[in-house]
Amino acid sequence: PTPPRPQFPPRAEGFSFLFKAFLPPAMDEYRRDGPWLHAWHDPVASIKAQSSCVRLVDLNADKSNILLVADENKKMRVYSGTSVVSEHQLLDQPVSMCVFYTSDSKSSTPAIGIAGGPYVFIYRHLRPYFKFTLPFVELDPQDESIWAEMMSENVDVESGWDMLRQARASGATLSSWSLDLLALEDAEQRFAYVAGKKGSEHKQHTVVTCMETLKKDTDAEDAISSLVIGTENNQILILDPSGAKVICHATLPSTPSIMAVTGLYDIEWRIVVACRDGKIYTIKNGEMRGKAVVQGTVIELETQPNALARIEKKIYATTMDCNLNCYHIKGRKLFSLALPAMATCMGVAKITRSRVVEALIVALNNGEVRLYNGKHLIHTMQFDDVVVAMRWGQMGREQNSCAFIGRSGSLTLKMMSRQANLEKSDASAGPPAEQDVPLKVPKKTKLYVEQSEREVENATHMHRVFQRDLCKL
């Protein structure tokens, strides 16, 4: 008789149902890859996203997380289990997506913040709810006065164009209006451009470069949190939990590109920022509430960073010279590991059991995904595609899951085995075990024995010859 067909659960309770439904117990060795368990792979998902636009979130407050992906094609995809539940059109190309809570109620659902251009679009229940606009950039006085003269027709367009070119040569920071005008070579096009700006208020927008979240007073998953935004004009902004106003800000020497946020806003917090000048800066809370201080400790990397993570008091940064560098939070370099290829993305795997273990997941440009605990390589997993984005967290009801997105648009879901041992004692670091193995020393030959006897018998004469030759130098 034919065996009965497997029953599918009505909703995704984790990935364990995939194993029970499709693979018999005799094929366990084909599902396991070291500490990883393969759950699902979709080679034609057609996802184009980076790690900052991939999140695992409990959207319905039922302790069952779903996968959210903000695609470069201006679409937000919602995955429940292994199927796409819905797609939502976005208003701008996403730069980063964060999930944050505005209330401490147990039944509250999170808000979704998607940054694009100078705006942060906030969604509730997957519907547009609010739009936060970044503060305008203060214009250079020289740039502002030139445009005011051209608008009032006290200065003609050609003279104003020459004045703007001289201001740029002198080091003035020009607005986007000025840069667009200087890019025009035809005089008629310049006149038409200035005429089109008449009646418009001269303001300079900035754009979002990166975004993360900072919890308010507790480290729970559903704790109240605030958005932390990095902007093109070297600013770090911390919004209030509602996302309506800026409650704290700091200015960096360069444009932020990657952030790692730790701590609690009401107690103590730190923001580690990798900037485009190839340096890592640290921002911490000041003595007064609402004040931020940029610390004097600056970590200067040899090449540009492409991924950043922080575990306890260690800062991990992968650079474009195929290295994984580790620094102490005070700036001291701890170690550097050479990678076989350039890293594409990096994440932190936090596993809570009898003790909390935090491991580092590094995806390389050759298709490898490496698992590190400190400087120790725990496991290497090979993908058919280059992983360009990942997100660790709870998927369904499975706590330790990770979503991988390939360069070709594929989507792979994997789980960490409950029997996986990621702990690596630092006691194993040091001299290798081979040094305790005795070397095969050859036996003493007759020539060696005779030479030793000659040296013993003529020791005085040999020493006098040595002293004489030394004096002749």
CSV table of C-alpha atoms in Angstrom, one decimal, residues 13-427:
chain,number,residue,atom,x,y,z
A,13,GLU,CA,6.0,26.9,13.0
A,14,GLY,CA,9.7,26.8,12.1
A,15,PHE,CA,11.5,24.7,9.6
A,16,SER,CA,11.2,21.4,11.3
A,17,PHE,CA,8.1,20.5,9.2
A,18,LEU,CA,10.2,20.7,6.0
A,19,PHE,CA,12.5,17.9,7.2
A,20,LYS,CA,9.6,15.7,8.5
A,21,ALA,CA,7.7,16.1,5.3
A,22,PHE,CA,10.3,15.6,2.6
A,23,LEU,CA,13.3,13.7,4.0
A,24,PRO,CA,13.3,10.3,5.8
A,25,PRO,CA,15.5,9.9,8.9
A,26,ALA,CA,18.0,7.8,6.9
A,27,MET,CA,19.1,10.9,5.0
A,28,ASP,CA,20.2,13.0,8.0
A,29,GLU,CA,23.8,13.2,6.7
A,30,TYR,CA,22.6,14.9,3.5
A,31,ARG,CA,20.9,17.7,5.4
A,32,ARG,CA,23.7,18.6,7.8
A,33,ASP,CA,26.7,20.7,6.9
A,34,GLY,CA,28.7,21.0,10.1
A,35,PRO,CA,26.7,23.0,12.7
A,36,TRP,CA,24.2,24.1,9.9
A,37,LEU,CA,21.0,22.4,8.9
A,38,HIS,CA,19.7,23.1,5.4
A,39,ALA,CA,16.1,24.3,5.5
A,40,TRP,CA,15.1,25.7,2.1
A,41,HIS,CA,16.6,27.1,-1.1
A,42,ASP,CA,14.9,29.1,-3.8
A,43,PRO,CA,17.3,29.7,-6.7
A,44,VAL,CA,14.8,31.9,-8.6
A,45,ALA,CA,13.6,34.3,-5.8
A,46,SER,CA,15.0,37.2,-7.8
A,47,ILE,CA,16.0,39.3,-4.7
A,48,LYS,CA,18.4,42.2,-5.0
A,49,ALA,CA,19.1,43.5,-1.6
A,50,GLN,CA,21.9,44.2,0.9
A,51,SER,CA,22.1,43.0,4.5
A,52,SER,CA,20.7,46.3,5.9
A,53,CYS,CA,17.5,45.7,3.9
A,54,VAL,CA,16.8,42.2,5.3
A,55,ARG,CA,15.0,41.7,8.6
A,56,LEU,CA,13.4,38.9,10.7
A,57,VAL,CA,10.5,40.3,12.6
A,58,ASP,CA,7.5,39.2,14.7
A,59,LEU,CA,5.0,41.2,12.7
A,60,ASN,CA,1.8,39.8,14.1
A,61,ALA,CA,2.9,39.6,17.8
A,62,ASP,CA,2.4,35.8,17.8
A,63,LYS,CA,6.0,34.8,18.5
A,64,SER,CA,6.4,33.6,14.9
A,65,ASN,CA,8.8,35.7,12.9
A,66,ILE,CA,8.6,36.4,9.2
A,67,LEU,CA,11.2,37.5,6.7
A,68,LEU,CA,11.0,41.1,5.3
A,69,VAL,CA,13.1,42.1,2.3
A,70,ALA,CA,13.3,45.6,0.9
A,71,ASP,CA,14.3,45.0,-2.7
A,72,GLU,CA,16.3,47.4,-4.9
A,73,ASN,CA,13.3,47.3,-7.3
A,74,LYS,CA,11.3,49.4,-4.8
A,75,LYS,CA,9.3,46.4,-3.5
A,76,MET,CA,9.0,45.1,0.1
A,77,ARG,CA,8.5,41.3,0.1
A,78,VAL,CA,7.0,39.5,3.1
A,79,TYR,CA,8.0,35.8,3.5
A,80,SER,CA,6.1,33.5,5.9
A,81,GLY,CA,7.7,30.1,6.0
A,82,THR,CA,8.8,29.5,2.4
A,83,SER,CA,6.2,31.4,0.5
A,84,VAL,CA,5.8,35.1,-0.4
A,85,VAL,CA,2.7,36.3,1.4
A,86,SER,CA,2.6,39.8,0.0
A,87,GLU,CA,4.5,42.5,-1.9
A,88,HIS,CA,4.3,46.2,-1.3
A,89,GLN,CA,5.5,49.0,-3.6
A,90,LEU,CA,8.0,51.4,-2.0
A,91,LEU,CA,8.2,55.1,-2.7
A,92,ASP,CA,11.9,55.3,-3.1
A,93,GLN,CA,14.9,52.9,-3.5
A,94,PRO,CA,15.7,51.6,-0.1
A,95,VAL,CA,19.0,52.2,1.6
A,96,SER,CA,18.3,50.5,4.9
A,97,MET,CA,15.3,48.9,6.7
A,98,CYS,CA,14.9,48.7,10.5
A,99,VAL,CA,12.2,47.3,12.8
A,100,PHE,CA,11.4,49.1,16.0
A,101,TYR,CA,8.8,49.2,18.8
A,102,THR,CA,7.1,52.4,19.9
A,103,SER,CA,5.2,50.9,22.8
A,104,ASP,CA,6.0,48.5,25.6
A,105,SER,CA,2.7,46.7,25.4
A,106,LYS,CA,3.0,42.9,25.0
A,107,SER,CA,0.5,42.9,22.2
A,108,SER,CA,2.0,45.8,20.3
A,109,THR,CA,3.2,45.2,16.7
A,110,PRO,CA,6.4,46.7,15.5
A,111,ALA,CA,6.8,49.6,13.1
A,112,ILE,CA,9.0,49.3,10.0
A,113,GLY,CA,11.3,52.2,9.0
A,114,ILE,CA,12.6,52.2,5.4
A,115,ALA,CA,15.2,54.8,4.5
A,116,GLY,CA,15.3,56.2,1.0
A,117,GLY,CA,16.8,59.5,-0.2
A,118,PRO,CA,16.2,62.3,2.4
A,119,TYR,CA,13.2,60.4,4.0
A,120,VAL,CA,12.5,57.6,6.4
A,121,PHE,CA,9.1,56.0,5.5
A,122,ILE,CA,7.5,54.4,8.6
A,123,TYR,CA,5.0,51.6,8.1
A,124,ARG,CA,2.5,50.1,10.5
A,125,HIS,CA,0.7,46.8,9.7
A,126,LEU,CA,2.5,47.0,6.3
A,127,ARG,CA,0.8,50.2,5.5
A,128,PRO,CA,2.4,53.7,5.1
A,129,TYR,CA,1.9,55.6,8.3
A,130,PHE,CA,4.4,58.5,8.6
A,131,LYS,CA,7.3,60.1,6.7
A,132,PHE,CA,10.2,61.6,8.5
A,133,THR,CA,12.2,64.2,6.6
A,134,LEU,CA,15.9,64.7,7.4
A,135,PRO,CA,16.8,68.3,8.6
A,136,PHE,CA,18.0,70.6,5.9
A,137,VAL,CA,21.7,71.2,5.6
A,138,GLU,CA,22.9,74.7,6.5
A,139,LEU,CA,24.0,76.5,3.3
A,140,ASP,CA,27.4,78.1,2.8
A,141,PRO,CA,27.0,81.9,3.2
A,142,GLN,CA,28.9,82.6,0.0
A,143,ASP,CA,26.8,80.2,-2.0
A,144,GLU,CA,23.5,81.6,-0.5
A,145,SER,CA,24.5,85.2,-1.2
A,146,ILE,CA,25.3,84.4,-4.9
A,147,TRP,CA,22.0,82.8,-5.5
A,148,ALA,CA,20.1,85.6,-3.8
A,149,GLU,CA,21.8,88.1,-6.1
A,150,MET,CA,20.9,86.0,-9.2
A,151,MET,CA,17.3,85.6,-8.0
A,152,SER,CA,17.0,89.4,-7.5
A,153,GLU,CA,18.7,89.9,-10.9
A,154,ASN,CA,21.3,92.1,-9.4
A,155,VAL,CA,23.9,89.8,-10.9
A,156,ASP,CA,23.4,88.2,-14.3
A,157,VAL,CA,23.6,84.4,-14.8
A,158,GLU,CA,27.1,84.4,-16.4
A,159,SER,CA,28.6,86.5,-13.6
A,160,GLY,CA,27.0,84.4,-11.0
A,161,TRP,CA,28.3,81.2,-12.7
A,162,ASP,CA,31.9,82.7,-12.6
A,163,MET,CA,31.4,83.6,-8.9
A,164,LEU,CA,30.3,80.1,-8.1
A,165,ARG,CA,33.2,78.6,-9.9
A,166,GLN,CA,35.6,80.8,-7.9
A,167,ALA,CA,33.9,79.9,-4.7
A,168,ARG,CA,34.3,76.2,-5.4
A,169,ALA,CA,38.0,76.8,-6.2
A,170,SER,CA,38.4,78.6,-2.8
A,171,GLY,CA,37.1,75.5,-0.9
A,172,ALA,CA,33.5,76.6,-0.3
A,173,THR,CA,30.9,73.9,0.1
A,174,LEU,CA,28.4,74.4,-2.7
A,175,SER,CA,24.7,73.3,-2.7
A,176,SER,CA,23.2,70.9,-5.3
A,177,TRP,CA,21.8,73.9,-7.2
A,178,SER,CA,25.3,75.3,-7.6
A,179,LEU,CA,26.8,72.0,-8.7
A,180,ASP,CA,24.0,71.4,-11.2
A,181,LEU,CA,24.5,74.9,-12.6
A,182,LEU,CA,28.3,74.6,-12.9
A,183,ALA,CA,27.8,71.3,-14.8
A,184,LEU,CA,26.0,73.1,-17.6
A,185,GLU,CA,28.2,74.3,-20.4
A,186,ASP,CA,25.7,76.1,-22.6
A,187,ALA,CA,24.8,79.7,-21.6
A,188,GLU,CA,21.1,79.2,-22.7
A,189,GLN,CA,20.8,76.1,-20.5
A,190,ARG,CA,22.2,78.0,-17.5
A,191,PHE,CA,19.8,80.9,-18.0
A,192,ALA,CA,16.9,78.4,-18.3
A,193,TYR,CA,18.0,76.6,-15.1
A,194,VAL,CA,18.2,79.8,-13.0
A,195,ALA,CA,14.8,80.9,-14.4
A,196,GLY,CA,13.3,77.6,-13.4
A,197,LYS,CA,14.5,78.1,-9.8
A,198,LYS,CA,12.9,81.4,-9.3
A,199,GLY,CA,10.1,81.3,-6.8
A,200,SER,CA,11.6,78.2,-5.1
A,201,GLU,CA,13.1,78.3,-1.7
A,202,HIS,CA,16.8,77.6,-1.7
A,203,LYS,CA,17.3,74.6,0.6
A,204,GLN,CA,19.8,71.8,0.6
A,205,HIS,CA,18.6,68.2,1.3
A,206,THR,CA,20.8,65.4,2.5
A,207,VAL,CA,20.3,61.7,2.2
A,208,VAL,CA,20.4,58.6,4.4
A,209,THR,CA,23.5,56.5,4.1
A,210,CYS,CA,22.9,53.9,6.9
A,211,MET,CA,20.4,53.2,9.7
A,212,GLU,CA,20.2,51.0,12.8
A,213,THR,CA,18.1,50.9,16.0
A,214,LEU,CA,19.0,51.7,19.7
A,215,LYS,CA,16.9,50.3,22.5
A,216,LYS,CA,15.6,52.6,25.1
A,217,ASP,CA,15.7,51.1,28.6
A,218,THR,CA,15.7,47.3,28.3
A,219,ASP,CA,17.4,44.7,26.0
A,220,ALA,CA,14.3,42.7,25.2
A,221,GLU,CA,13.4,41.8,21.6
A,222,ASP,CA,10.2,43.9,21.8
A,223,ALA,CA,11.6,46.8,23.8
A,224,ILE,CA,11.0,50.4,22.9
A,225,SER,CA,13.7,51.5,20.5
A,226,SER,CA,14.8,54.5,18.4
A,227,LEU,CA,16.1,54.9,14.9
A,228,VAL,CA,19.8,55.9,14.5
A,229,ILE,CA,20.4,57.5,11.1
A,230,GLY,CA,23.7,58.3,9.4
A,231,THR,CA,23.5,61.0,6.7
A,232,GLU,CA,25.5,62.2,3.8
A,233,ASN,CA,26.5,65.5,5.6
A,234,ASN,CA,28.5,63.6,8.3
A,235,GLN,CA,25.7,63.6,10.8
A,236,ILE,CA,24.5,60.8,13.2
A,237,LEU,CA,20.9,61.4,14.3
A,238,ILE,CA,18.9,59.6,17.0
A,239,LEU,CA,15.2,59.9,16.7
A,240,ASP,CA,12.6,59.6,19.5
A,241,PRO,CA,10.7,56.2,19.6
A,242,SER,CA,7.8,57.7,17.5
A,243,GLY,CA,10.3,58.7,14.8
A,244,ALA,CA,9.0,62.2,14.6
A,245,LYS,CA,11.9,64.3,15.9
A,246,VAL,CA,15.6,64.3,16.6
A,247,ILE,CA,16.5,63.9,20.3
A,248,CYS,CA,20.3,63.6,19.9
A,249,HIS,CA,22.9,64.2,17.2
A,250,ALA,CA,26.6,64.1,16.5
A,251,THR,CA,28.9,65.3,13.8
A,252,LEU,CA,31.7,63.1,12.3
A,253,PRO,CA,34.8,64.1,10.2
A,254,SER,CA,33.5,62.0,7.3
A,255,THR,CA,30.4,60.4,5.9
A,256,PRO,CA,29.2,57.3,7.8
A,257,SER,CA,28.7,54.1,5.8
A,258,ILE,CA,28.3,51.3,8.3
A,259,MET,CA,27.1,51.4,11.9
A,260,ALA,CA,27.1,49.0,14.9
A,261,VAL,CA,24.9,50.1,17.8
A,262,THR,CA,25.1,48.7,21.4
A,263,GLY,CA,23.8,49.6,24.8
A,264,LEU,CA,20.6,51.4,26.0
A,265,TYR,CA,19.7,55.0,25.4
A,266,ASP,CA,18.6,55.7,29.0
A,267,ILE,CA,21.7,54.1,30.6
A,268,GLU,CA,24.8,53.9,28.4
A,269,TRP,CA,25.3,53.4,24.7
A,270,ARG,CA,27.9,53.4,22.0
A,271,ILE,CA,27.8,53.7,18.2
A,272,VAL,CA,30.7,52.4,16.2
A,273,VAL,CA,30.8,54.0,12.8
A,274,ALA,CA,32.9,53.1,9.8
A,275,CYS,CA,33.2,56.1,7.5
A,276,ARG,CA,34.3,56.6,3.9
A,277,ASP,CA,37.7,58.0,4.9
A,278,GLY,CA,38.7,54.4,6.0
A,279,LYS,CA,38.5,55.1,9.7
A,280,ILE,CA,36.3,53.8,12.5
A,281,TYR,CA,34.9,56.3,15.0
A,282,THR,CA,33.1,55.7,18.3
A,283,ILE,CA,30.2,57.9,19.6
A,284,LYS,CA,29.0,57.5,23.2
A,285,ASN,CA,26.5,59.2,25.4
A,286,GLY,CA,27.6,62.4,27.1
A,287,GLU,CA,27.3,63.3,30.8
A,288,MET,CA,23.9,65.0,30.1
A,289,ARG,CA,20.9,63.2,28.6
A,290,GLY,CA,20.5,63.9,24.9
A,291,LYS,CA,24.2,64.7,24.4
A,292,ALA,CA,26.6,62.6,22.2
A,293,VAL,CA,30.4,62.7,22.3
A,294,VAL,CA,32.7,61.6,19.5
A,295,GLN,CA,35.6,59.9,21.3
A,296,GLY,CA,39.2,60.8,20.5
A,297,THR,CA,40.1,57.1,19.8
A,298,VAL,CA,40.1,56.6,16.0
A,299,ILE,CA,40.8,53.3,14.3
A,300,GLU,CA,42.5,53.8,11.0
A,301,LEU,CA,42.2,50.9,8.6
A,302,GLU,CA,44.7,50.1,5.9
A,303,THR,CA,41.9,49.9,3.2
A,304,GLN,CA,38.2,50.7,2.9
A,305,PRO,CA,35.9,48.6,5.2
A,306,ASN,CA,33.1,46.7,3.6
A,307,ALA,CA,31.5,45.1,6.8
A,308,LEU,CA,31.4,45.9,10.5
A,309,ALA,CA,30.3,44.1,13.6
A,310,ARG,CA,30.7,44.4,17.3
A,311,ILE,CA,30.8,41.5,19.9
A,312,GLU,CA,31.2,42.6,23.5
A,313,LYS,CA,34.3,44.8,23.6
A,314,LYS,CA,35.6,43.8,20.3
A,315,ILE,CA,35.1,45.5,16.9
A,316,TYR,CA,35.4,43.3,13.8
A,317,ALA,CA,35.9,44.9,10.4
A,318,THR,CA,36.5,43.3,7.0
A,319,THR,CA,38.4,45.3,4.5
A,320,MET,CA,38.9,45.3,0.8
A,321,ASP,CA,42.4,43.8,1.1
A,322,CYS,CA,40.9,40.4,2.1
A,323,ASN,CA,41.5,40.8,5.8
A,324,LEU,CA,39.4,40.3,8.9
A,325,ASN,CA,40.6,42.8,11.6
A,326,CYS,CA,39.7,42.8,15.3
A,327,TYR,CA,40.2,45.8,17.5
A,328,HIS,CA,39.5,46.5,21.2
A,329,ILE,CA,36.9,49.1,21.8
A,330,LYS,CA,39.7,51.4,23.0
A,331,GLY,CA,41.4,51.2,19.6
A,332,ARG,CA,44.1,48.5,20.2
A,333,LYS,CA,44.5,46.0,17.4
A,334,LEU,CA,44.0,42.4,18.7
A,335,PHE,CA,44.6,40.3,15.6
A,336,SER,CA,44.2,40.2,11.8
A,337,LEU,CA,43.2,37.2,9.8
A,338,ALA,CA,43.9,36.8,6.0
A,339,LEU,CA,40.9,35.6,4.1
A,340,PRO,CA,41.0,33.7,0.8
A,341,ALA,CA,38.8,36.2,-0.9
A,342,MET,CA,37.2,39.6,-0.2
A,343,ALA,CA,34.3,39.6,2.3
A,344,THR,CA,30.9,40.6,0.9
A,345,CYS,CA,28.9,40.8,4.2
A,346,MET,CA,29.2,39.9,7.8
A,347,GLY,CA,26.8,39.1,10.7
A,348,VAL,CA,26.7,38.1,14.3
A,349,ALA,CA,25.1,34.8,15.4
A,350,LYS,CA,23.9,35.1,19.0
A,351,ILE,CA,23.0,31.7,20.5
A,352,THR,CA,21.4,31.6,24.0
A,353,ARG,CA,21.6,28.3,25.8
A,354,SER,CA,23.2,27.6,29.2
A,355,ARG,CA,25.4,30.5,28.3
A,356,VAL,CA,25.3,33.1,25.5
A,357,VAL,CA,27.7,32.4,22.6
A,358,GLU,CA,28.3,35.0,19.9
A,359,ALA,CA,30.0,33.9,16.7
A,360,LEU,CA,30.9,35.8,13.6
A,361,ILE,CA,29.4,34.8,10.2
A,362,VAL,CA,31.6,36.0,7.3
A,363,ALA,CA,30.5,35.6,3.6
A,364,LEU,CA,33.3,35.7,1.0
A,365,ASN,CA,33.4,36.5,-2.7
A,366,ASN,CA,34.3,32.9,-3.6
A,367,GLY,CA,31.0,31.5,-2.2
A,368,GLU,CA,32.3,30.5,1.2
A,369,VAL,CA,30.5,31.3,4.4
A,370,ARG,CA,32.8,31.1,7.4
A,371,LEU,CA,31.9,30.8,11.1
A,372,TYR,CA,34.4,32.3,13.6
A,373,ASN,CA,34.5,32.4,17.3
A,374,GLY,CA,37.1,35.0,18.0
A,375,LYS,CA,40.1,34.2,15.9
A,376,HIS,CA,39.2,30.5,15.7
A,377,LEU,CA,37.6,29.2,12.5
A,378,ILE,CA,34.7,26.9,13.5
A,379,HIS,CA,33.3,25.8,10.2
A,380,THR,CA,33.4,26.7,6.4
A,381,MET,CA,30.3,26.2,4.2
A,382,GLN,CA,30.4,26.4,0.4
A,383,PHE,CA,27.5,28.0,-1.5
A,384,ASP,CA,26.9,27.7,-5.2
A,385,ASP,CA,26.3,31.4,-5.3
A,386,VAL,CA,28.1,34.4,-3.7
A,387,VAL,CA,26.3,35.5,-0.6
A,388,VAL,CA,25.8,39.3,-0.7
A,389,ALA,CA,23.3,39.7,2.2
A,390,MET,CA,22.4,37.8,5.4
A,391,ARG,CA,20.3,38.1,8.5
A,392,TRP,CA,20.5,36.1,11.7
A,393,GLY,CA,17.5,35.7,14.0
A,394,GLN,CA,14.3,33.8,14.6
A,395,MET,CA,12.4,32.5,11.6
A,396,GLY,CA,9.0,31.0,12.3
A,397,ARG,CA,9.5,29.5,15.7
A,398,GLU,CA,13.0,28.4,15.2
A,399,GLN,CA,15.3,30.6,17.3
A,400,ASN,CA,18.7,30.1,15.5
A,401,SER,CA,18.1,30.7,11.8
A,402,CYS,CA,19.9,32.6,9.1
A,403,ALA,CA,18.7,33.9,5.7
A,404,PHE,CA,21.3,34.1,3.0
A,405,ILE,CA,20.7,36.1,-0.3
A,406,GLY,CA,22.9,35.3,-3.3
A,407,ARG,CA,24.2,37.6,-6.0
A,408,SER,CA,22.0,36.0,-8.6
A,409,GLY,CA,18.9,36.6,-6.4
A,410,SER,CA,18.7,33.3,-4.7
A,411,LEU,CA,17.3,32.9,-1.2
A,412,THR,CA,18.6,30.2,1.2
A,413,LEU,CA,17.4,29.5,4.7
A,414,LYS,CA,19.5,27.5,7.2
A,415,MET,CA,19.2,26.7,10.9
A,416,MET,CA,21.9,26.2,13.5
A,417,SER,CA,21.8,22.7,15.0
A,418,ARG,CA,20.9,22.4,18.6
A,419,GLN,CA,23.8,20.1,19.2
A,420,ALA,CA,26.3,22.5,17.6
A,421,ASN,CA,29.2,23.5,19.8
A,422,LEU,CA,30.5,26.9,18.9
A,423,GLU,CA,32.5,27.5,22.0
A,424,LYS,CA,36.2,27.6,21.4
A,425,SER,CA,38.5,28.0,24.4
A,426,ASP,CA,41.3,30.5,24.1
A,427,ALA,CA,43.5,28.0,25.9
